[in-house]
Each structure stands twice: as structure tokens, then as C-alpha cells.
Backbone as a chain_set.jsonl record, in Angstrom:
{"seq": "MSVTHTDTVSWNNKAFDEIVSNDAGRPVLFTNARVLTMDPLIGTMHGADVLLVGALIVGVGPGIVTAAQDDNAIVVDCTGMTVLPAVVDAVALVGGRGHRSEYVATLTPGNAGDLLVVPDELAPDVASAQATLLTRPEQVRALVAAGRPVLWAGTDAPGRPPRPRRDSRPLRT", "coords": {"N": [[-27.952, -1.004, 16.158], [-25.771, -2.072, 13.156], [-22.49, -1.735, 12.175], [-21.196, -1.038, 8.806], [-18.208, -1.48, 6.815], [-18.334, 0.57, 5.014], [-19.797, 2.617, 6.316], [-17.498, 3.514, 7.943], [-15.651, 4.235, 6.02], [-14.108, 5.883, 3.58], [-12.752, 6.313, 1.218], [-12.537, 4.772, -1.73], [-14.706, 3.025, -0.925], [-16.13, 0.968, -2.051], [-14.156, -0.605, -3.653], [-12.591, -1.736, -1.263], [-14.492, -3.243, 0.239], [-14.622, -5.344, -1.167], [-12.182, -6.188, -1.368], [-11.861, -6.914, 1.035], [-13.472, -8.994, 1.465], [-12.565, -10.727, -0.318], [-12.535, -13.655, -1.312], [-12.319, -15.356, -3.597], [-10.068, -14.753, -4.87], [-9.656, -12.854, -6.478], [-7.846, -10.476, -8.492], [-6.525, -7.271, -7.423], [-6.102, -3.963, -8.514], [-4.519, -1.333, -8.337], [-4.798, 1.446, -9.76], [-4.162, 4.111, -11.952], [-2.165, 5.877, -10.798], [0.426, 7.672, -9.288], [3.491, 6.196, -9.176], [6.19, 5.213, -7.173], [8.417, 3.232, -8.028], [10.892, 2.44, -6.904], [13.108, 0.718, -8.033], [15.448, 1.158, -9.748], [16.039, 0.867, -12.808], [13.171, 1.22, -13.292], [12.067, 3.617, -12.025], [10.257, 6.263, -11.518], [6.806, 6.086, -12.447], [3.984, 8.216, -13.706], [0.647, 8.293, -14.117], [-0.228, 5.085, -13.822], [-0.409, 1.736, -12.914], [-0.635, -0.633, -10.599], [-0.545, -4.487, -9.967], [-1.742, -6.678, -8.241], [-1.629, -10.21, -7.33], [-3.106, -11.953, -5.238], [-0.812, -12.622, -2.728], [1.276, -11.13, -4.169], [2.951, -9.061, -6.383], [1.952, -8.838, -9.755], [2.292, -7.143, -12.026], [3.073, -3.633, -13.007], [2.858, -0.805, -14.492], [1.813, 1.507, -16.776], [-1.363, 1.507, -18.461], [-2.133, -1.222, -17.711], [-5.0, -1.607, -16.784], [-7.072, -2.161, -18.432], [-6.639, -5.206, -19.155], [-6.704, -5.87, -16.558], [-9.119, -5.185, -15.987], [-10.615, -7.423, -17.894], [-9.85, -9.256, -16.237], [-11.732, -9.739, -14.538], [-10.91, -7.943, -12.21], [-10.201, -6.188, -8.832], [-10.896, -3.019, -8.812], [-8.979, -0.534, -7.732], [-9.415, 2.973, -7.504], [-7.106, 5.513, -8.008], [-6.254, 8.284, -8.552], [-4.881, 10.846, -8.046], [-3.015, 10.281, -6.09], [-0.235, 8.776, -4.678], [1.633, 5.606, -4.963], [3.946, 3.499, -3.424], [6.533, 1.498, -2.129], [5.82, -0.228, 0.69], [7.681, -1.67, 2.702], [10.464, -0.334, 3.791], [14.221, 0.119, 4.084], [15.486, 2.141, 5.816], [18.027, 3.026, 6.185], [19.01, 2.201, 4.056], [18.343, 3.73, 2.238], [19.012, 6.116, 2.797], [21.554, 5.692, 1.544], [23.154, 4.316, 2.635], [24.105, 1.705, 2.421], [25.398, 0.719, 0.087], [24.305, -0.342, -2.946], [21.134, 0.951, -3.212], [19.058, 0.014, -4.583], [19.172, -2.842, -3.888], [18.4, -3.059, -1.353], [16.396, -2.119, -0.876], [12.705, -2.377, -0.71], [11.152, -3.28, -3.824], [8.576, -1.946, -5.564], [7.711, -4.169, -8.041], [6.926, -6.794, -10.308], [6.527, -9.892, -9.257], [7.304, -9.279, -6.39], [6.958, -8.737, -3.213], [3.283, -8.057, -2.263], [3.096, -5.494, -0.335], [2.702, -2.118, 0.108], [1.734, 1.033, 0.022], [-0.093, 3.701, 0.144], [-0.923, 7.019, -0.422], [-2.05, 10.532, -0.474], [-0.568, 12.424, -3.097], [0.15, 14.69, -2.623], [1.444, 14.523, 0.07], [3.272, 12.739, -0.69], [6.232, 13.562, -1.918], [8.51, 12.71, -2.089], [9.922, 9.207, -0.848], [10.663, 8.93, 1.815], [9.175, 11.319, 3.002], [6.22, 10.15, 2.494], [6.802, 7.971, 4.162], [7.076, 9.106, 6.733], [4.357, 10.297, 6.893], [2.95, 7.779, 6.967], [3.827, 7.452, 9.425], [3.447, 9.311, 11.531], [1.184, 10.821, 10.721], [-1.217, 8.554, 10.658], [-3.807, 8.441, 10.101], [-4.162, 10.156, 7.753], [-3.023, 8.377, 5.607], [-4.273, 6.309, 2.843], [-4.42, 3.746, 1.665], [-2.706, 0.777, 3.586], [-1.136, -1.866, 2.564], [-0.521, -5.192, 3.17], [1.149, -8.14, 2.124], [-0.63, -8.535, -0.053], [-3.2, -7.528, 1.386], [-5.821, -5.331, 3.341], [-4.187, -3.152, 5.799], [-4.364, -1.131, 6.751], [-7.106, 1.47, 5.979], [-8.058, 4.236, 4.15], [-7.128, 5.592, 6.362], [-8.211, 4.057, 8.584], [-7.974, 1.324, 10.743], [-8.03, -1.976, 9.342], [-10.599, -4.513, 9.422], [-10.081, -7.597, 10.915], [-6.971, -6.977, 10.757], [-3.613, -7.714, 11.46], [-3.057, -7.715, 15.24], [-1.447, -4.607, 16.928], [2.096, -4.38, 17.714], [3.28, -3.719, 21.102], [3.594, -1.086, 22.43], [5.577, -0.465, 24.748], [8.917, -0.133, 26.631], [9.703, -2.214, 27.62], [12.439, -5.007, 27.597], [11.924, -7.924, 25.659], [11.159, -11.011, 26.735], [12.572, -14.445, 26.866]], "CA": [[-27.5, -0.826, 14.839], [-24.302, -2.604, 12.939], [-21.833, -0.946, 11.342], [-20.275, -1.898, 8.145], [-17.1, -0.662, 6.293], [-18.647, 1.839, 4.494], [-20.081, 3.649, 7.26], [-16.231, 4.364, 8.315], [-14.664, 4.078, 5.134], [-14.88, 6.878, 2.82], [-11.91, 6.345, 0.018], [-12.639, 3.903, -2.371], [-15.238, 2.069, 0.166], [-16.642, -0.265, -2.646], [-13.062, -1.678, -3.523], [-12.387, -2.056, 0.146], [-15.545, -4.128, 0.774], [-14.689, -6.282, -1.972], [-11.075, -6.643, -1.033], [-11.996, -7.665, 2.381], [-14.482, -10.341, 1.046], [-12.551, -11.577, -1.811], [-11.928, -15.134, -1.172], [-12.295, -15.821, -4.935], [-8.463, -14.806, -5.198], [-9.759, -11.983, -7.645], [-6.741, -9.654, -8.604], [-6.981, -6.209, -6.91], [-5.395, -3.37, -9.148], [-4.29, 0.338, -8.179], [-5.02, 2.231, -10.915], [-4.051, 5.794, -12.216], [-1.603, 6.835, -9.302], [1.855, 8.395, -9.397], [4.046, 4.939, -8.646], [7.39, 5.102, -6.913], [8.781, 2.171, -8.102], [11.849, 2.44, -6.132], [14.005, -0.117, -8.838], [16.478, 2.207, -10.729], [15.926, 0.811, -13.854], [11.662, 1.699, -14.036], [11.956, 4.716, -11.757], [8.896, 6.527, -11.055], [5.747, 6.411, -13.351], [2.673, 8.766, -13.778], [-1.061, 7.621, -14.409], [0.342, 4.088, -13.627], [-0.906, 0.86, -12.052], [0.118, -1.72, -9.434], [-1.779, -5.226, -9.963], [-1.784, -7.892, -7.354], [-2.576, -11.184, -7.166], [-2.929, -12.571, -3.737], [0.187, -11.855, -1.862], [2.185, -10.862, -5.002], [2.834, -8.089, -7.461], [2.166, -9.274, -10.979], [2.298, -6.21, -12.918], [3.287, -2.641, -13.231], [2.879, 0.124, -15.669], [0.878, 2.057, -17.655], [-2.723, 0.069, -19.143], [-2.842, -2.659, -16.979], [-6.667, -1.408, -16.313], [-7.518, -2.805, -19.331], [-6.115, -6.733, -18.814], [-7.434, -6.273, -15.195], [-10.736, -5.477, -16.078], [-11.005, -8.537, -18.326], [-9.742, -10.671, -15.437], [-12.55, -9.386, -13.123], [-9.919, -7.416, -11.044], [-10.917, -5.254, -8.283], [-10.12, -1.452, -9.211], [-8.997, 0.8, -6.453], [-8.87, 4.133, -8.274], [-5.778, 6.03, -7.19], [-6.113, 9.471, -8.993], [-4.15, 12.203, -6.744], [-2.241, 8.876, -5.001], [0.999, 8.3, -4.866], [1.678, 4.726, -4.779], [5.375, 3.201, -2.912], [6.51, 0.255, -1.417], [5.453, -0.382, 2.395], [8.92, -1.814, 3.352], [11.619, 0.366, 3.692], [15.358, 0.022, 4.951], [15.864, 3.888, 5.816], [19.669, 3.183, 5.993], [19.732, 1.663, 2.454], [17.41, 4.804, 1.721], [19.74, 7.613, 2.24], [22.922, 5.361, 0.712], [24.053, 3.734, 3.601], [24.219, 0.248, 2.496], [26.011, 0.407, -1.128], [23.237, -0.099, -3.896], [19.963, 0.832, -2.667], [17.89, -1.305, -4.785], [19.538, -4.285, -3.295], [17.912, -3.233, 0.14], [14.951, -1.266, -0.649], [11.384, -3.071, -1.629], [10.669, -2.528, -4.855], [7.201, -2.199, -6.461], [8.075, -4.917, -9.148], [6.339, -8.407, -10.646], [7.144, -11.096, -8.024], [7.763, -8.917, -4.796], [5.627, -8.942, -2.386], [2.251, -6.933, -2.256], [3.26, -4.658, 0.345], [2.142, -0.711, -0.72], [1.538, 2.08, 0.641], [-0.913, 4.554, -1.211], [-0.957, 8.244, 0.138], [-2.013, 11.427, -1.364], [0.418, 13.142, -3.404], [0.99, 15.99, -1.651], [2.217, 13.822, 1.338], [4.655, 11.922, -0.942], [7.209, 14.23, -2.932], [9.688, 11.441, -1.798], [9.474, 7.962, -0.234], [10.802, 9.527, 2.967], [7.754, 11.698, 3.117], [5.023, 9.506, 2.627], [6.944, 7.092, 5.482], [6.678, 10.112, 7.494], [3.107, 10.394, 6.736], [2.021, 6.788, 7.955], [4.231, 6.746, 11.224], [3.145, 10.67, 12.101], [-0.205, 10.62, 10.71], [-1.586, 7.707, 9.258], [-5.342, 8.726, 9.425], [-3.879, 10.792, 6.169], [-3.084, 7.184, 4.853], [-5.641, 5.831, 1.827], [-4.355, 2.609, 2.133], [-1.926, 0.336, 3.634], [-1.448, -3.23, 2.062], [0.628, -6.074, 3.602], [0.821, -9.418, 1.488], [-2.059, -7.906, -0.31], [-4.433, -7.253, 2.085], [-5.384, -4.334, 3.729], [-4.195, -3.19, 7.068], [-5.261, 0.586, 6.824], [-7.825, 1.886, 4.858], [-9.046, 5.597, 4.46], [-6.796, 5.962, 8.023], [-8.699, 3.374, 9.722], [-7.817, 0.051, 10.575], [-8.997, -2.815, 8.327], [-11.094, -5.474, 10.004], [-9.138, -8.783, 10.791], [-5.44, -7.18, 10.838], [-3.2, -8.34, 13.286], [-2.51, -6.882, 16.343], [-0.541, -4.06, 16.535], [2.869, -4.489, 18.655], [3.028, -3.45, 22.144], [4.607, 0.214, 22.678], [6.278, -0.244, 25.792], [9.992, -0.4, 26.545], [10.434, -3.599, 28.326], [12.808, -6.163, 26.508], [10.966, -9.27, 25.214], [11.944, -12.339, 27.546], [12.765, -15.549, 25.856]], "C": [[-25.933, -1.39, 14.494], [-23.776, -1.425, 12.11], [-20.954, -1.904, 10.354], [-19.203, -0.875, 7.799], [-17.432, 0.304, 5.898], [-18.859, 2.44, 5.209], [-18.785, 4.04, 7.729], [-15.147, 4.593, 7.207], [-15.051, 5.202, 4.177], [-14.009, 6.675, 1.219], [-12.078, 4.878, -0.475], [-13.551, 2.541, -1.488], [-15.866, 0.673, -0.733], [-15.68, -1.17, -2.836], [-12.583, -2.108, -1.962], [-13.282, -3.36, 0.582], [-14.896, -5.146, -0.152], [-13.149, -6.838, -1.721], [-11.1, -7.535, 0.276], [-12.793, -8.959, 2.291], [-13.884, -11.018, -0.107], [-11.535, -12.972, -1.61], [-12.026, -15.823, -2.49], [-11.013, -16.144, -5.101], [-8.637, -13.637, -6.58], [-8.423, -10.943, -7.429], [-7.476, -8.304, -8.156], [-5.815, -5.107, -7.83], [-5.649, -1.751, -8.394], [-4.12, 0.71, -9.039], [-4.575, 3.721, -11.079], [-3.519, 6.596, -11.36], [-0.239, 6.785, -10.289], [2.485, 6.802, -8.257], [5.6, 5.181, -8.323], [8.193, 3.743, -6.926], [9.822, 1.439, -7.037], [13.148, 1.432, -6.902], [14.396, 0.822, -9.787], [16.053, 1.915, -12.169], [14.548, 1.203, -14.578], [11.589, 2.858, -13.566], [10.742, 4.985, -11.186], [8.032, 6.53, -12.363], [4.562, 6.982, -12.955], [1.313, 8.034, -14.271], [-0.616, 6.013, -14.863], [-0.696, 3.098, -12.841], [-0.164, -0.382, -11.485], [-1.443, -3.188, -9.554], [-0.89, -6.376, -9.082], [-2.436, -9.038, -7.444], [-2.323, -12.335, -6.03], [-1.805, -11.801, -3.24], [1.351, -11.222, -3.049], [1.831, -9.567, -5.954], [2.94, -8.793, -8.911], [2.364, -8.239, -11.952], [2.607, -4.743, -12.315], [3.445, -1.584, -13.783], [1.944, 0.765, -15.764], [-0.214, 1.199, -18.378], [-2.446, -0.909, -18.774], [-4.143, -2.392, -16.944], [-7.275, -2.347, -17.265], [-7.536, -4.599, -19.278], [-7.064, -6.85, -17.743], [-8.781, -6.726, -15.095], [-11.461, -6.778, -16.688], [-11.095, -10.215, -17.642], [-10.567, -10.787, -14.004], [-11.864, -8.569, -11.637], [-10.985, -6.536, -10.063], [-10.34, -3.931, -8.505], [-10.218, -0.518, -8.269], [-8.762, 1.849, -7.638], [-8.004, 5.014, -7.323], [-5.48, 7.196, -7.643], [-5.539, 10.046, -7.869], [-3.095, 11.449, -6.155], [-0.865, 8.967, -5.576], [0.867, 6.642, -4.238], [3.333, 3.623, -4.532], [5.053, 2.269, -2.687], [6.41, 0.365, 0.053], [6.678, -0.584, 2.983], [9.9, -1.145, 2.772], [12.698, 0.236, 4.679], [15.918, 1.687, 4.987], [17.633, 3.697, 5.906], [19.82, 2.924, 4.544], [19.182, 3.001, 1.64], [18.139, 6.121, 1.521], [21.268, 7.248, 1.793], [23.587, 4.633, 1.721], [24.456, 2.088, 3.636], [24.24, 0.052, 0.681], [25.023, 0.803, -1.986], [21.855, -0.262, -3.315], [18.756, 0.084, -3.254], [18.178, -2.495, -4.319], [19.006, -4.386, -1.852], [16.607, -2.722, 0.152], [14.25, -2.237, -1.457], [11.252, -2.4, -2.645], [9.47, -2.77, -5.476], [7.705, -2.888, -8.158], [7.37, -6.174, -9.136], [7.375, -9.072, -9.447], [7.387, -10.526, -6.562], [6.386, -9.028, -4.213], [4.652, -7.589, -2.471], [2.188, -6.275, -1.066], [3.381, -3.128, -0.037], [1.935, -0.222, 0.298], [1.051, 3.239, -0.541], [-1.453, 5.799, -0.166], [-1.322, 9.144, -0.986], [-0.67, 12.123, -1.785], [1.299, 14.357, -2.904], [1.804, 15.712, -0.244], [2.926, 13.011, 0.68], [5.335, 12.14, -1.661], [8.107, 13.62, -2.88], [8.993, 10.074, -1.065], [9.591, 8.32, 1.6], [9.477, 10.205, 3.491], [6.585, 10.949, 3.353], [5.325, 8.173, 4.109], [6.472, 7.939, 6.705], [5.101, 9.919, 7.864], [2.593, 9.142, 7.814], [2.626, 6.846, 9.381], [3.57, 8.11, 12.086], [1.761, 10.658, 11.711], [-1.054, 9.485, 9.568], [-3.05, 7.451, 9.221], [-5.037, 9.468, 7.998], [-3.542, 9.537, 5.367], [-4.261, 6.624, 3.855], [-5.006, 4.55, 2.082], [-2.804, 2.254, 2.79], [-1.97, -1.008, 3.583], [-0.208, -3.824, 2.479], [0.42, -7.357, 2.876], [-0.521, -9.441, 0.586], [-3.285, -7.704, 0.468], [-4.362, -6.158, 3.113], [-5.244, -4.089, 5.317], [-4.497, -2.042, 7.542], [-5.838, 0.545, 5.632], [-8.522, 3.322, 5.266], [-8.754, 6.12, 5.651], [-7.289, 5.174, 8.96], [-8.321, 1.966, 9.263], [-8.327, -1.214, 9.944], [-9.002, -3.614, 9.555], [-10.221, -6.933, 9.803], [-7.544, -8.449, 10.753], [-4.862, -7.578, 12.003], [-2.76, -7.239, 14.503], [-1.25, -6.218, 16.327], [0.541, -4.265, 18.026], [2.586, -3.528, 19.439], [3.953, -1.989, 21.87], [5.038, 0.671, 23.849], [8.31, -0.399, 25.394], [10.921, -1.568, 26.769], [11.284, -4.524, 27.511], [11.595, -7.198, 26.632], [12.099, -10.37, 26.306], [11.48, -13.397, 26.328], [12.934, -16.95, 26.941]], "O": [[-25.011, -1.241, 15.295], [-24.377, -0.497, 11.568], [-20.317, -2.923, 10.619], [-19.166, 0.266, 8.258], [-16.84, 1.265, 6.389], [-18.053, 3.369, 5.153], [-18.845, 5.23, 8.039], [-14.017, 5.034, 7.419], [-16.243, 5.445, 3.986], [-14.621, 6.883, 0.172], [-11.807, 3.916, 0.244], [-13.154, 1.377, -1.432], [-16.037, -0.429, -0.211], [-15.841, -2.333, -2.466], [-12.125, -3.25, -1.933], [-12.807, -4.328, 1.176], [-14.573, -6.091, 0.567], [-12.992, -8.043, -1.919], [-10.498, -8.592, 0.471], [-12.651, -9.869, 3.108], [-14.538, -11.785, -0.814], [-10.327, -13.18, -1.72], [-11.776, -17.027, -2.443], [-10.605, -17.273, -5.375], [-7.839, -13.614, -7.517], [-8.04, -10.661, -6.294], [-8.673, -8.11, -8.373], [-4.641, -5.475, -7.808], [-6.707, -1.231, -8.039], [-3.022, 0.382, -9.489], [-4.734, 4.456, -10.105], [-3.968, 7.697, -11.041], [0.057, 6.249, -11.357], [2.12, 6.464, -7.132], [6.3, 5.358, -9.319], [8.569, 3.235, -5.87], [9.706, 0.335, -6.505], [14.207, 1.42, -6.274], [13.591, 1.243, -10.618], [15.664, 2.918, -12.767], [14.435, 1.447, -15.779], [11.066, 3.627, -14.372], [10.157, 4.179, -10.462], [8.571, 6.989, -13.37], [3.971, 6.493, -11.992], [1.435, 7.001, -14.928], [-0.635, 5.69, -16.051], [-1.664, 3.552, -12.23], [0.799, -0.944, -12.008], [-2.653, -3.064, -9.364], [0.262, -6.775, -9.25], [-3.655, -9.067, -7.615], [-1.549, -13.293, -6.026], [-1.76, -10.572, -3.28], [2.399, -10.826, -2.537], [0.695, -9.165, -6.203], [4.02, -9.304, -9.208], [2.719, -8.759, -13.01], [2.397, -4.623, -11.108], [4.583, -1.194, -13.522], [1.089, 0.717, -14.881], [0.164, 0.144, -18.886], [-2.477, -1.792, -19.63], [-4.659, -3.48, -17.201], [-7.962, -3.283, -16.855], [-8.632, -5.149, -19.388], [-8.024, -7.62, -17.769], [-9.391, -7.689, -14.631], [-12.533, -7.209, -16.265], [-11.609, -11.307, -17.883], [-10.371, -11.413, -12.963], [-12.225, -8.622, -10.462], [-12.154, -6.253, -10.328], [-9.124, -3.845, -8.329], [-11.197, 0.17, -7.979], [-8.021, 1.595, -8.588], [-8.199, 5.168, -6.117], [-4.35, 7.533, -7.291], [-5.8, 9.626, -6.742], [-2.184, 12.119, -5.668], [-0.538, 9.195, -6.741], [0.17, 6.396, -3.254], [3.763, 3.041, -5.528], [3.914, 1.813, -2.788], [7.098, 1.251, 0.559], [6.968, 0.244, 3.847], [10.236, -1.226, 1.591], [12.447, 0.217, 5.884], [16.682, 2.199, 4.169], [18.299, 4.656, 5.517], [20.738, 3.436, 3.904], [19.589, 3.25, 0.505], [18.045, 6.938, 0.604], [22.121, 8.125, 1.664], [24.766, 4.356, 1.496], [24.947, 1.441, 4.561], [23.377, -0.568, 0.059], [24.693, 1.988, -2.027], [21.418, -1.359, -2.969], [17.769, -0.339, -2.652], [17.255, -3.307, -4.364], [19.069, -5.422, -1.191], [15.814, -2.877, 1.08], [14.682, -2.821, -2.451], [11.211, -1.169, -2.655], [9.313, -3.889, -5.964], [7.968, -2.221, -9.158], [7.164, -6.7, -8.042], [8.491, -8.806, -8.999], [7.648, -11.299, -5.64], [5.245, -9.29, -4.595], [5.033, -6.436, -2.67], [1.085, -6.41, -0.538], [4.44, -2.927, -0.632], [1.914, -0.782, 1.394], [1.553, 3.546, -1.622], [-2.259, 5.578, 0.738], [-1.095, 8.863, -2.162], [0.211, 12.365, -0.96], [2.469, 14.735, -2.841], [2.569, 16.477, 0.344], [3.471, 12.236, 1.466], [5.521, 11.219, -2.456], [8.884, 13.888, -3.797], [7.798, 9.954, -0.797], [8.744, 8.0, 2.434], [8.786, 9.643, 4.342], [5.961, 11.11, 4.402], [4.458, 7.65, 4.809], [5.641, 7.544, 7.523], [4.705, 9.468, 8.939], [2.09, 9.266, 8.93], [2.046, 6.377, 10.361], [3.213, 7.928, 13.249], [1.041, 10.414, 12.679], [-1.351, 9.518, 8.374], [-3.562, 6.548, 8.558], [-5.857, 9.242, 7.108], [-3.855, 9.699, 4.187], [-5.349, 6.568, 4.428], [-5.253, 4.307, 3.264], [-1.859, 3.035, 2.673], [-2.712, -1.571, 4.388], [0.902, -3.322, 2.309], [-0.732, -7.757, 3.041], [-1.323, -10.375, 0.619], [-4.381, -7.769, -0.089], [-3.323, -5.905, 3.723], [-6.002, -4.672, 6.092], [-4.885, -1.9, 8.701], [-5.493, -0.027, 4.598], [-9.237, 3.567, 6.238], [-9.526, 6.896, 6.215], [-6.975, 5.377, 10.133], [-8.291, 1.482, 8.131], [-9.501, -1.346, 10.288], [-8.143, -3.656, 10.436], [-9.782, -7.295, 8.712], [-6.771, -9.406, 10.72], [-5.318, -7.748, 13.134], [-2.212, -6.141, 14.409], [-0.199, -6.731, 15.942], [0.067, -4.307, 19.161], [1.903, -2.569, 19.078], [4.924, -1.979, 21.112], [5.002, 1.862, 24.157], [8.837, -0.665, 24.314], [12.069, -1.871, 26.446], [10.67, -4.889, 26.508], [10.657, -7.249, 27.427], [13.317, -10.398, 26.488], [10.652, -13.363, 25.418], [13.114, -18.075, 26.474]]}, "num_chains": 1, "name": "protein.A"}
């Protein structure tokens, strides 16, 4: 008996299967989420959408879902979820490098489609959401790198890059 993605994925499994098999370059829309953009001018949005085309963010804001459906986008319902940048400079996040927005990735158009989706209750702030990824990855709904799933519903996505070794030996050159 073969195992399909939907046998192991329970959160937005239809969208997940469409994203994994997306060879036609369809846009992917994460919709109806609390979005922590990390951009000081935009801030946090509620009931907002993040639109990815390939590896890039092309839109962030409320109401993108209407236009995205016209473009045959893959829609990922993120009701009750928080979407935030997956790449964060921890030193900048706590104010250790001048202007935070210069060093912390933001969810703004033109930036890489690296994002993290976690339940709202696990993401009162970026640090808590990142801690969820590091300590309880099974609670992560999606970890997306360059527009492609790495984790989905707490499970490794097929074709993801191999994890780095967890030993303390130095790299040899």
C-alpha cells in the first residue's frame, strides 16, 4: 500500500498536494492570517494575505484573495494562524544591530518567499513563533523556503533538502 501526502498531512492537505506538484508556476496564496510583516511601516495585519509567485513574495495585505483566485492561485486557508518571516536575525530582533528592519527579513513584496505559519496561540510574537519551530516543529503548520514547503503540518515535505548534521565536529576544508 502506498502512502500519499494526504495520508500524513491534515492541515490544508489539498493545497499542500497542489503546491508540491506545482510545475505550472501557479501563484500560492496564504490567506486570512495574522501577518507579522516585520516591516515598521506596514506592521502587523489581521485577516491578511501573503501571495507568492515562485520564490518571491509579490503581495501582502487584505483582500488579495479575490485577485489571486482570478489567477488560478493555490489558496492556503490560514484562519487562526500567524504568518511571519522564516529567516530572522536574532541579534537584530532584540535591537543589537541598529535599525531592526535593516537586518530582519520582512514579508514585503520583492523579498524571498521564506515564511513560517504557526497557530496564533503559539505566536504572540516572532520570538515565540521561532521557538515553536525550534522546539516543537510538529506544531508548525508550514515552513516555506523560496516558495517551496520544507515542513507542512509538522511533517517533512517530500523533496526537502537534507537536514544538516547535528554533531559538534568542525567542518574540514
